[in-house]
mmCIF file of C-alpha atoms in Angstrom:
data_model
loop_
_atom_site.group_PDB
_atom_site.id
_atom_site.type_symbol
_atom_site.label_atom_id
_atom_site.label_comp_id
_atom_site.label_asym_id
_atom_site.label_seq_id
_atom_site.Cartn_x
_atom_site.Cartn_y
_atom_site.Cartn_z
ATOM 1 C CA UNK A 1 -15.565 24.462 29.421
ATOM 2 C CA UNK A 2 -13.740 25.476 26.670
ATOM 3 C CA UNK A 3 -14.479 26.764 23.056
ATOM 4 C CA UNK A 4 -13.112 27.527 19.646
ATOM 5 C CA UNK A 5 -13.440 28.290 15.418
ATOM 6 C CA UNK A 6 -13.743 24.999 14.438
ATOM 7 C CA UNK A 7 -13.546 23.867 10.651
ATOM 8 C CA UNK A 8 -12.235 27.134 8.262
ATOM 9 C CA UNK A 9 -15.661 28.646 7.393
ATOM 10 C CA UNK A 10 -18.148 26.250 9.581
ATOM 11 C CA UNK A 11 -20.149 28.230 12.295
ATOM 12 C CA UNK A 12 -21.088 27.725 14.860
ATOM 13 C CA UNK A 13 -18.050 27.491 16.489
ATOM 14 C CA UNK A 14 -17.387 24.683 19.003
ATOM 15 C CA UNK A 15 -17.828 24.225 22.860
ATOM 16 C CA UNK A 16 -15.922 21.335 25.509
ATOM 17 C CA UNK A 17 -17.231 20.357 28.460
ATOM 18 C CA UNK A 18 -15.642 17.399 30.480
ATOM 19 C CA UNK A 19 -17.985 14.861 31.770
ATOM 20 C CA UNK A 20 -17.776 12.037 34.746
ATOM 21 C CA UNK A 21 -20.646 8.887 34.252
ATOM 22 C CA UNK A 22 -20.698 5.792 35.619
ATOM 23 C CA UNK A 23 -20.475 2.304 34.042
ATOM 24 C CA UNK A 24 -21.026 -1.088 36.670
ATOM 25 C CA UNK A 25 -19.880 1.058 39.262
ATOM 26 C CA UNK A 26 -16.496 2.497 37.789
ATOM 27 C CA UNK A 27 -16.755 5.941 36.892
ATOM 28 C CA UNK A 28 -15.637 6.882 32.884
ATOM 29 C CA UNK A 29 -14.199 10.376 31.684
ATOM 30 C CA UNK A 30 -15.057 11.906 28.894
ATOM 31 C CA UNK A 31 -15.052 14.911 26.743
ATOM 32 C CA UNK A 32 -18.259 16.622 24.831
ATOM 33 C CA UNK A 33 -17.719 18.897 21.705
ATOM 34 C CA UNK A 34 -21.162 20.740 21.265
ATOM 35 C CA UNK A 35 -21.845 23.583 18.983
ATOM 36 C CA UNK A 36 -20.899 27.107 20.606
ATOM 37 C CA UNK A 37 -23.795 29.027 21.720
ATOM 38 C CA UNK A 38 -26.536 26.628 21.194
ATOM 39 C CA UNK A 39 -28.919 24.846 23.799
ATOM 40 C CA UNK A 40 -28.018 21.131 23.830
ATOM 41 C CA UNK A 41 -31.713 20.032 24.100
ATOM 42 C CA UNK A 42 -32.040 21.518 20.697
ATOM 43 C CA UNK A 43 -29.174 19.300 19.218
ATOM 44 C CA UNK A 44 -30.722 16.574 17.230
ATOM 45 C CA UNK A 45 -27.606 14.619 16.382
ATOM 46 C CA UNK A 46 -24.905 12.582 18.177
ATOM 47 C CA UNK A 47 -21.821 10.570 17.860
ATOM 48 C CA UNK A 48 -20.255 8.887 20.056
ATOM 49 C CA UNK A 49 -16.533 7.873 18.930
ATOM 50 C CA UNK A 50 -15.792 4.247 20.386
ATOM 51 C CA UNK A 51 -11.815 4.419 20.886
ATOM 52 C CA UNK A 52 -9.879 0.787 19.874
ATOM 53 C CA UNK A 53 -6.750 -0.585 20.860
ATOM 54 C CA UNK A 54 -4.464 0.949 23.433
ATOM 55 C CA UNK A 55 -6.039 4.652 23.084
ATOM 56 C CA UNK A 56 -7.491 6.974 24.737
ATOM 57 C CA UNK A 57 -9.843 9.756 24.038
ATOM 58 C CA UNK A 58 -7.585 11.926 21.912
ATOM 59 C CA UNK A 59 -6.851 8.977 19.278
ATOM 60 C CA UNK A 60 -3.702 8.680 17.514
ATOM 61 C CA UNK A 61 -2.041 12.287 16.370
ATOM 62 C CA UNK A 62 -5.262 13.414 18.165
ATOM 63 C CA UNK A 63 -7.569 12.522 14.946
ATOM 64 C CA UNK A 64 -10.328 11.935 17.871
ATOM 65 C CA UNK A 65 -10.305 15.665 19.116
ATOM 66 C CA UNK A 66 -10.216 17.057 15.433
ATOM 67 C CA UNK A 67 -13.167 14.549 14.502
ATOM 68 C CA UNK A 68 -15.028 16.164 17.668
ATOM 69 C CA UNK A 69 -14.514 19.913 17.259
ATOM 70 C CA UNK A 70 -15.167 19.134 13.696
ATOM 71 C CA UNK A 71 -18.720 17.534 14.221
ATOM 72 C CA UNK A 72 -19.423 20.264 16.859
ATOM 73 C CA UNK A 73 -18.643 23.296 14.377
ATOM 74 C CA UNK A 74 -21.134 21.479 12.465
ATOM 75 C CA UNK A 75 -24.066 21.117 14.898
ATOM 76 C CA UNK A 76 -23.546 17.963 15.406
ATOM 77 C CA UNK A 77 -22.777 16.638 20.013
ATOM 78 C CA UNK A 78 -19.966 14.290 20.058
ATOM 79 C CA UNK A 79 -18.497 12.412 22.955
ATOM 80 C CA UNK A 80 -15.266 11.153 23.152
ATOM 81 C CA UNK A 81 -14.429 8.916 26.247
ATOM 82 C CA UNK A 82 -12.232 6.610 27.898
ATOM 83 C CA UNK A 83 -13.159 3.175 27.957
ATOM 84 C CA UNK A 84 -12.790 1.395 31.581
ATOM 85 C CA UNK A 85 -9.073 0.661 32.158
ATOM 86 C CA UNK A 86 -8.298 3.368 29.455
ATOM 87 C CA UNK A 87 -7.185 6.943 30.087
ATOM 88 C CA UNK A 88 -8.214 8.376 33.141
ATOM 89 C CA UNK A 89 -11.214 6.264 33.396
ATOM 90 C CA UNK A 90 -11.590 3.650 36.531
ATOM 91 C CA UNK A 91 -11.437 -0.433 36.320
ATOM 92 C CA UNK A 92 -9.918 -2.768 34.214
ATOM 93 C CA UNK A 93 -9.889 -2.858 30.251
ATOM 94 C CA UNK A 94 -12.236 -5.986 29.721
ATOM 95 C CA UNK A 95 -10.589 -6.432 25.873
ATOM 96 C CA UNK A 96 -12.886 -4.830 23.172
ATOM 97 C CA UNK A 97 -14.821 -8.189 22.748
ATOM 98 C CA UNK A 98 -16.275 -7.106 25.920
ATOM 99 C CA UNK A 99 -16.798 -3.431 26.111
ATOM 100 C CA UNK A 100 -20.931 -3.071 25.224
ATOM 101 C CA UNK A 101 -21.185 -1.500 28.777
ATOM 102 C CA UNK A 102 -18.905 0.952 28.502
ATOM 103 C CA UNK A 103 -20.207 1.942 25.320
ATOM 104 C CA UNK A 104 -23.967 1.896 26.548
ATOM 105 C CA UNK A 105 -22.800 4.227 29.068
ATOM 106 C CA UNK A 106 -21.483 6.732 26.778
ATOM 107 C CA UNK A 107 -24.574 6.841 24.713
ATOM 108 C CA UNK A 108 -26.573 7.446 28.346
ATOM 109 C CA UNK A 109 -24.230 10.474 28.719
ATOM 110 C CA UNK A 110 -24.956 11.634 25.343
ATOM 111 C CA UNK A 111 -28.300 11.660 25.605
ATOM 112 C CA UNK A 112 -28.721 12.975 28.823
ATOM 113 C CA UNK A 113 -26.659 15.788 28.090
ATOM 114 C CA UNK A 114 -28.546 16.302 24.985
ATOM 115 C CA UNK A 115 -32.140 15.474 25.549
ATOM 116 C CA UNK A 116 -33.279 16.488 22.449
ATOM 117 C CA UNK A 117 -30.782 13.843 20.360
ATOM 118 C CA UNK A 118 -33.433 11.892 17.670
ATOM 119 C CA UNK A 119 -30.311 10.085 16.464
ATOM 120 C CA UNK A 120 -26.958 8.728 17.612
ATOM 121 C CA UNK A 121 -24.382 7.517 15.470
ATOM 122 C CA UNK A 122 -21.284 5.786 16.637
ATOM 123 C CA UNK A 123 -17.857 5.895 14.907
ATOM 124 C CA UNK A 124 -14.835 3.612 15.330
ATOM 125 C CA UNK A 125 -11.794 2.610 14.293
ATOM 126 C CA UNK A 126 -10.232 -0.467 14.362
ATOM 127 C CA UNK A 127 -11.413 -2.684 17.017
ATOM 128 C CA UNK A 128 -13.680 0.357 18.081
ATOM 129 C CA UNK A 129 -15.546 -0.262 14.898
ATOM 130 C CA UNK A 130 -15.551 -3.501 16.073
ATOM 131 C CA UNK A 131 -16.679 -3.003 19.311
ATOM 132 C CA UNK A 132 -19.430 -0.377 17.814
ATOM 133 C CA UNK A 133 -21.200 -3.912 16.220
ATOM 134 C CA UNK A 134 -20.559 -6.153 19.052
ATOM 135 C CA UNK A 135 -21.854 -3.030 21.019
ATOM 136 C CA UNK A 136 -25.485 -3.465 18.897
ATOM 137 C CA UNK A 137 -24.916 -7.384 18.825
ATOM 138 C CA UNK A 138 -25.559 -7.159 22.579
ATOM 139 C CA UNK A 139 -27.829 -4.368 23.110
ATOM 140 C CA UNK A 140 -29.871 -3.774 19.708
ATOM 141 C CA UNK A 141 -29.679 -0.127 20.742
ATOM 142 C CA UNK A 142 -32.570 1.518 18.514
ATOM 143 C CA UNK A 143 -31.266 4.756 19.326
ATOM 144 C CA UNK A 144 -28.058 3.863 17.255
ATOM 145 C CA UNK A 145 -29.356 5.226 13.572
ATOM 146 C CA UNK A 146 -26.028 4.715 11.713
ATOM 147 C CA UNK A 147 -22.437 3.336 12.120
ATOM 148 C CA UNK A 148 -19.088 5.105 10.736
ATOM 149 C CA UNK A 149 -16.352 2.300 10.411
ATOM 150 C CA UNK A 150 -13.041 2.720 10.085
ATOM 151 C CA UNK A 151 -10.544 -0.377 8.981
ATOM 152 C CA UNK A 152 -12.667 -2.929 11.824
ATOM 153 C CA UNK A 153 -10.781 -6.109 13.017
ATOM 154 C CA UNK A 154 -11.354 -9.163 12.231
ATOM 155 C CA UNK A 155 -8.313 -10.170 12.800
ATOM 156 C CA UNK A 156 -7.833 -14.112 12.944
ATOM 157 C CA UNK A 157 -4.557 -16.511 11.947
ATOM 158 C CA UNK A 158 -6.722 -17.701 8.354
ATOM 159 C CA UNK A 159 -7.707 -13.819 7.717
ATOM 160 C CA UNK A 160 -4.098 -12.659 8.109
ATOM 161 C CA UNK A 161 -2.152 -14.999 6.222
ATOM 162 C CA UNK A 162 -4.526 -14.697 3.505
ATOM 163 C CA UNK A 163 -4.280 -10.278 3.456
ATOM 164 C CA UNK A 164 -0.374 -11.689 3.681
ATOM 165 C CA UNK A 165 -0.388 -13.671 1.218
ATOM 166 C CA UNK A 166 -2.608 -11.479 -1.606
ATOM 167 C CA UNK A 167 -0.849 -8.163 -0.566
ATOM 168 C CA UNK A 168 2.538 -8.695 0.522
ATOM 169 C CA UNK A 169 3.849 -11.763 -1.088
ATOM 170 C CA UNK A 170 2.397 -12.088 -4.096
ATOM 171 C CA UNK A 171 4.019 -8.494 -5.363
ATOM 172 C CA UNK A 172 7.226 -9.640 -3.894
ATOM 173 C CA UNK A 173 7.082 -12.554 -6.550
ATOM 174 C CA UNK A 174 6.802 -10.039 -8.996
ATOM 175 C CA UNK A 175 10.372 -8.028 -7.816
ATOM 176 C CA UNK A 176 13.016 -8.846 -9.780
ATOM 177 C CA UNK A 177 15.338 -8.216 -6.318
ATOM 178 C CA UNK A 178 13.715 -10.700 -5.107
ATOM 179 C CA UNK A 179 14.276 -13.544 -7.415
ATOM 180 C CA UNK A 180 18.158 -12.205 -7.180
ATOM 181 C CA UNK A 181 18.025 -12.480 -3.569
ATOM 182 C CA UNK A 182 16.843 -16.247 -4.181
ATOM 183 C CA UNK A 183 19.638 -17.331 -6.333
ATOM 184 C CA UNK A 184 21.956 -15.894 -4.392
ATOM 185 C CA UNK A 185 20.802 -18.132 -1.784
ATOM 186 C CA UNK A 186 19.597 -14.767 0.364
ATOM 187 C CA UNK A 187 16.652 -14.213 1.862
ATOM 188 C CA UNK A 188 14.489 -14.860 -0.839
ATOM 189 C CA UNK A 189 14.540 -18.546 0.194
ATOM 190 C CA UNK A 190 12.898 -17.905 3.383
ATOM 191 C CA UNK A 191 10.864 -15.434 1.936
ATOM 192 C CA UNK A 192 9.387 -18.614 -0.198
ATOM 193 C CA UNK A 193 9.082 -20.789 3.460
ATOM 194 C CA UNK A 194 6.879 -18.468 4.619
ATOM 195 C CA UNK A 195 4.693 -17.623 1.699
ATOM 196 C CA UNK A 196 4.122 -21.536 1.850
ATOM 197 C CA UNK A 197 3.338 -21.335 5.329
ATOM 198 C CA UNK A 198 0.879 -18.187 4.964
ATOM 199 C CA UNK A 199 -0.790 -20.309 1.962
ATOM 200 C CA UNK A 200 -1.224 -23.215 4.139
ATOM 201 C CA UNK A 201 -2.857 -20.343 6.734
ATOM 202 C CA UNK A 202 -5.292 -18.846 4.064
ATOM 203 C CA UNK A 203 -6.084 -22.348 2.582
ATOM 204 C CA UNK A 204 -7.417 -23.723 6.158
ATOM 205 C CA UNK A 205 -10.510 -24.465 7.688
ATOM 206 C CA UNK A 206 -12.423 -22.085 9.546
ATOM 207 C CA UNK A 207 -12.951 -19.117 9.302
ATOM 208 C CA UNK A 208 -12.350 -17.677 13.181
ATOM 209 C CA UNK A 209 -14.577 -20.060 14.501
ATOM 210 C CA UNK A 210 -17.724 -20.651 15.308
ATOM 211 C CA UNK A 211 -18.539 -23.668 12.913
ATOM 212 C CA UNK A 212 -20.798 -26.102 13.769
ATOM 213 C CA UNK A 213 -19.710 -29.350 15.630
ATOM 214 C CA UNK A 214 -20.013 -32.488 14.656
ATOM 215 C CA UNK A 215 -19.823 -34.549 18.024
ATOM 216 C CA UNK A 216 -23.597 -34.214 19.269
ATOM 217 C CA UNK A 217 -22.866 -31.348 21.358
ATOM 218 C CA UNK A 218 -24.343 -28.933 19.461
ATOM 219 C CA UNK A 219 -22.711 -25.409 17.713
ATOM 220 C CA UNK A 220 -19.897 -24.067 19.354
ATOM 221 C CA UNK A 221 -20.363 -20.421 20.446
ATOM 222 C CA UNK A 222 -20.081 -17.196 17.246
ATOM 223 C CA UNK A 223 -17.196 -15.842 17.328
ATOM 224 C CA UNK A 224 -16.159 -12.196 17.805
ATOM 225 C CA UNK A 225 -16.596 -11.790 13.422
ATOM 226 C CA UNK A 226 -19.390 -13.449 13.589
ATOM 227 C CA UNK A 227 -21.222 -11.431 15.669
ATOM 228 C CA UNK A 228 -20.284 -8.670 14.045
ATOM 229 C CA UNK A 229 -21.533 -9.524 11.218
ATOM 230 C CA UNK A 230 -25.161 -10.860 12.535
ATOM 231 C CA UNK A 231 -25.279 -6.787 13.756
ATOM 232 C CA UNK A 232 -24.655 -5.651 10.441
ATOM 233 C CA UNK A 233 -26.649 -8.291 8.878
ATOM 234 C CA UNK A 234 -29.269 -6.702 11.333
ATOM 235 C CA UNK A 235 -29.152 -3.184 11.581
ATOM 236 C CA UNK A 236 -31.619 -1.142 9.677
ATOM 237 C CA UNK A 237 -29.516 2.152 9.948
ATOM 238 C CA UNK A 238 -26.612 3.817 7.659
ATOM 239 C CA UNK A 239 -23.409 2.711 7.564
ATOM 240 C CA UNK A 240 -20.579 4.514 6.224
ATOM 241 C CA UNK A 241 -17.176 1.954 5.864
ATOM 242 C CA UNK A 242 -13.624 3.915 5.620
ATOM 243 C CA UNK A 243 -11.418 1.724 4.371
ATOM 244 C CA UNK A 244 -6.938 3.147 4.397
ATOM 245 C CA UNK A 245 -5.035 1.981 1.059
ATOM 246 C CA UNK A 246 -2.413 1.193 2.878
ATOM 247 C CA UNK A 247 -3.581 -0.616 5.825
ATOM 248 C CA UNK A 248 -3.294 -4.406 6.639
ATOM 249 C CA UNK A 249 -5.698 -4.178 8.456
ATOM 250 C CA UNK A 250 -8.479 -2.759 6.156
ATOM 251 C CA UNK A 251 -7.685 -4.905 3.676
ATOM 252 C CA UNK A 252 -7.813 -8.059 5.540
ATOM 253 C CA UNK A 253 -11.202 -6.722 6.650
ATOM 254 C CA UNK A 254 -12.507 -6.779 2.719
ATOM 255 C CA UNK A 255 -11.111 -9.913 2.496
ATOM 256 C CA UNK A 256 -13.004 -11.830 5.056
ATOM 257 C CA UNK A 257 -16.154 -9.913 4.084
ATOM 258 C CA UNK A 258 -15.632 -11.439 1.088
ATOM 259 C CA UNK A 259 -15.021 -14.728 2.103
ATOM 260 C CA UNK A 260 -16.618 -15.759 4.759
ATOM 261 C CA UNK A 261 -20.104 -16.989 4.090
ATOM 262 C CA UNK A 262 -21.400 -15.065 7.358
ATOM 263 C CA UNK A 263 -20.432 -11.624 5.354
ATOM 264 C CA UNK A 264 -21.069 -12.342 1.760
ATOM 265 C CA UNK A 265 -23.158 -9.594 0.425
ATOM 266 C CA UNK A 266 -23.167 -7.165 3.470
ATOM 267 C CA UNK A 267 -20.952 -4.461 1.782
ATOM 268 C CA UNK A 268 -23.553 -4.496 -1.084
ATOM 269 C CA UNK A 269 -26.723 -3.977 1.316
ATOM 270 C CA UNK A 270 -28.472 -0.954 0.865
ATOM 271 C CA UNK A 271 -27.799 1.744 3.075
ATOM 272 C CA UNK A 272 -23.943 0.715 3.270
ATOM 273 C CA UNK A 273 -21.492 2.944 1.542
ATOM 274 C CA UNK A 274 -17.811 2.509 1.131
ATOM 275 C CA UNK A 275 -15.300 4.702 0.597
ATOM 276 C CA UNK A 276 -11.537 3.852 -0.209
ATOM 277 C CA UNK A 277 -8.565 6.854 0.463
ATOM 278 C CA UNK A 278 -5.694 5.317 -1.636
ATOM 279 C CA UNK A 279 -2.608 6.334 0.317
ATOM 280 C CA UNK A 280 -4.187 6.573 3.791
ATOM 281 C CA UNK A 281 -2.793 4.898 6.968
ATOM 282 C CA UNK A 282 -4.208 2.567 9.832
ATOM 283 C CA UNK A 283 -4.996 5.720 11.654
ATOM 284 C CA UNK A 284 -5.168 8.453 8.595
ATOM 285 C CA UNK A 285 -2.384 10.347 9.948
ATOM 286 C CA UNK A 286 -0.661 11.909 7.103
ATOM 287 C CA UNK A 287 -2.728 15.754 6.898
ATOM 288 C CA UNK A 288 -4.097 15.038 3.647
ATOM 289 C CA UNK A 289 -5.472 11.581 4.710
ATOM 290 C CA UNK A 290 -6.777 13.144 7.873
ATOM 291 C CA UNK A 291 -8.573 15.976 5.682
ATOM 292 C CA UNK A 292 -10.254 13.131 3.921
ATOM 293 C CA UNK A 293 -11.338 11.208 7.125
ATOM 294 C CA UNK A 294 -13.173 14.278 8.479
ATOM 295 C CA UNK A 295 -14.874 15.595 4.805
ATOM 296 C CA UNK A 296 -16.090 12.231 4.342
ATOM 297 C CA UNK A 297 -17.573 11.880 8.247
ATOM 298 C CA UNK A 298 -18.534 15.288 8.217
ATOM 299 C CA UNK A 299 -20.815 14.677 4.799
ATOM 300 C CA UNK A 300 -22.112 11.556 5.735
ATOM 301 C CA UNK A 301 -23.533 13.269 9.134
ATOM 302 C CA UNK A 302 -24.931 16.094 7.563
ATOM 303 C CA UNK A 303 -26.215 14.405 4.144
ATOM 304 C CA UNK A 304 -26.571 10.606 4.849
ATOM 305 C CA UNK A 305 -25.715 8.581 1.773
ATOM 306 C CA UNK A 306 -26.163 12.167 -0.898
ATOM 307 C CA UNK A 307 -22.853 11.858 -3.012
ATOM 308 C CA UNK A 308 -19.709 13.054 -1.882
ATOM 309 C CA UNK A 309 -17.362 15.381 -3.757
ATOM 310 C CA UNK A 310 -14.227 13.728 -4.763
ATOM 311 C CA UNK A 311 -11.014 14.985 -2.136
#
């Protein structure tokens, strides 16, 4: 076990403890920030921090073990793990389309650590925030009470080319280099090829799939976004959506919401609050951007959807 100050000014201070649980027979590793000092059966609060993409428990620049201690200084358990295949945990990654287990497992962990937890929250980023809804797609978990989500994927060839074609191309028409470039007979010519082709992309059918079929065989099977978005549509808890400035990937995620009719009107449920930090990256790393990620995660926990100071 090991312990520390946590946040400047936030007491208690934090404790680790390293934990072994099983999923299907492959054993998982994870880490537990509680607060310092305090019995866990008298914790009421839990997050468990699904990790996305090729990660593993510390997250990119370690944003995971800062988002742990954090919660912990604040009297709030939180378990970050490694899902199977990942970090020193057993098995195979099964893609994060496929990881409800793994997260079902963690949530055991939690809760059996902390006995006492009335509400668990999970947090993700990227495909982890994806995985988080295809996690309550699968399980309807009513010990889940809320849902921080960072950036999710939705990634799909239509979604891309049209985040493509609204945020990269469209203020490239608007450089003056660039029309130089053209003339010139630079790259500005392909640079027009493949806005074309990224228009054709945004302007096709489907939306990821998952429509229905017209040859008597009935409807194909949702797809990943879909899903996701039948969770949202419903879960009865909180959900807090963090959405980087500067990430592709965030704003392709606003964009299919948007779009596609199986999201229209989700952001605007009640009980869903977004918040936008203008110059963040994919993964928040810059220290102000980082500072923002935790204030607003660390209000939402402690205050639910009460406003939130500017940063």
């Amino acid at each position: 076990m090991s312990a520390g100050a946590g946040l400047a000014g936030a007491a208690p201070a934090w404790e680790e403890r390293a934990l072994a649980f099983d999923c299907r027979g492959q054993q998982l590793i994870g880490v537990l920030a509680v607060p310092a000092g305090a019995a866990t059966a008298a914790v009421d609060t839990g997050v468990v921090i699904v990790t996305g993409g090729p990660q593993y428990r510390a997250g990119a620049h370690r944003v995971f073990v800062c988002l742990a201690r954090a919660l912990a200084g604040a009297g709030v358990a939180a378990l970050r793990f490694d899902l199977r295949g990942m970090g020193d945990s057993e098995g195979d990654f099964p893609g994060f389309e496929h990881v409800a287990p793994d997260v079902a497992a963690a949530v055991d962990a939690l809760q059996a650590q902390c006995p006492g937890l009335r509400r668990v929250l999970l947090w993700g980023l990227c495909d982890g925030a994806s995985a988080a809804l295809l996690y309550l797609h699968a399980t309807r978990d009513a010990r889940v009470r809320g849902l921080c989500l960072l950036n999710p994927w939705v990634r799909s060839a239509q979604s891309l080319a049209r985040a493509h074609v609204k945020h990269y191309y469209l203020q490239r028409l608007l450089q003056g280099e660039f029309w130089r470039k053209l003339l010139r007979g630079g790259v500005g010519l392909a640079a027009l090829g493949d806005l074309a082709g990224n228009l054709r992309g945004a302007l096709g059918r489907g939306s990821g799939g998952g429509a229905a079929r017209g040859d008597g065989q009935g409807a194909a099977p949702a797809s990943y976004q879909q899903r996701m978005a039948q969770a949202w549509r419903g879960f009865d808890g909180e959900v807090l959506l963090l959405i980087a400035g500067q990430d592709l990937t965030g704003r392709e995620f606003l964009e299919h919401a948007a779009a596609d009719a199986h999201w229209r009107g989700l952001l605007q449920r009640p009980g869903v609050r977004r918040e936008d930090c203008a110059g963040a990256d994919h993964t928040f790393s810059s220290e102000p951007a980082c500072a923002w990620l935790l204030q607003r995660t660390l209000a939402w926990v402690r205050h639910g959807h009460a406003p939130l100071t500017s940063a």
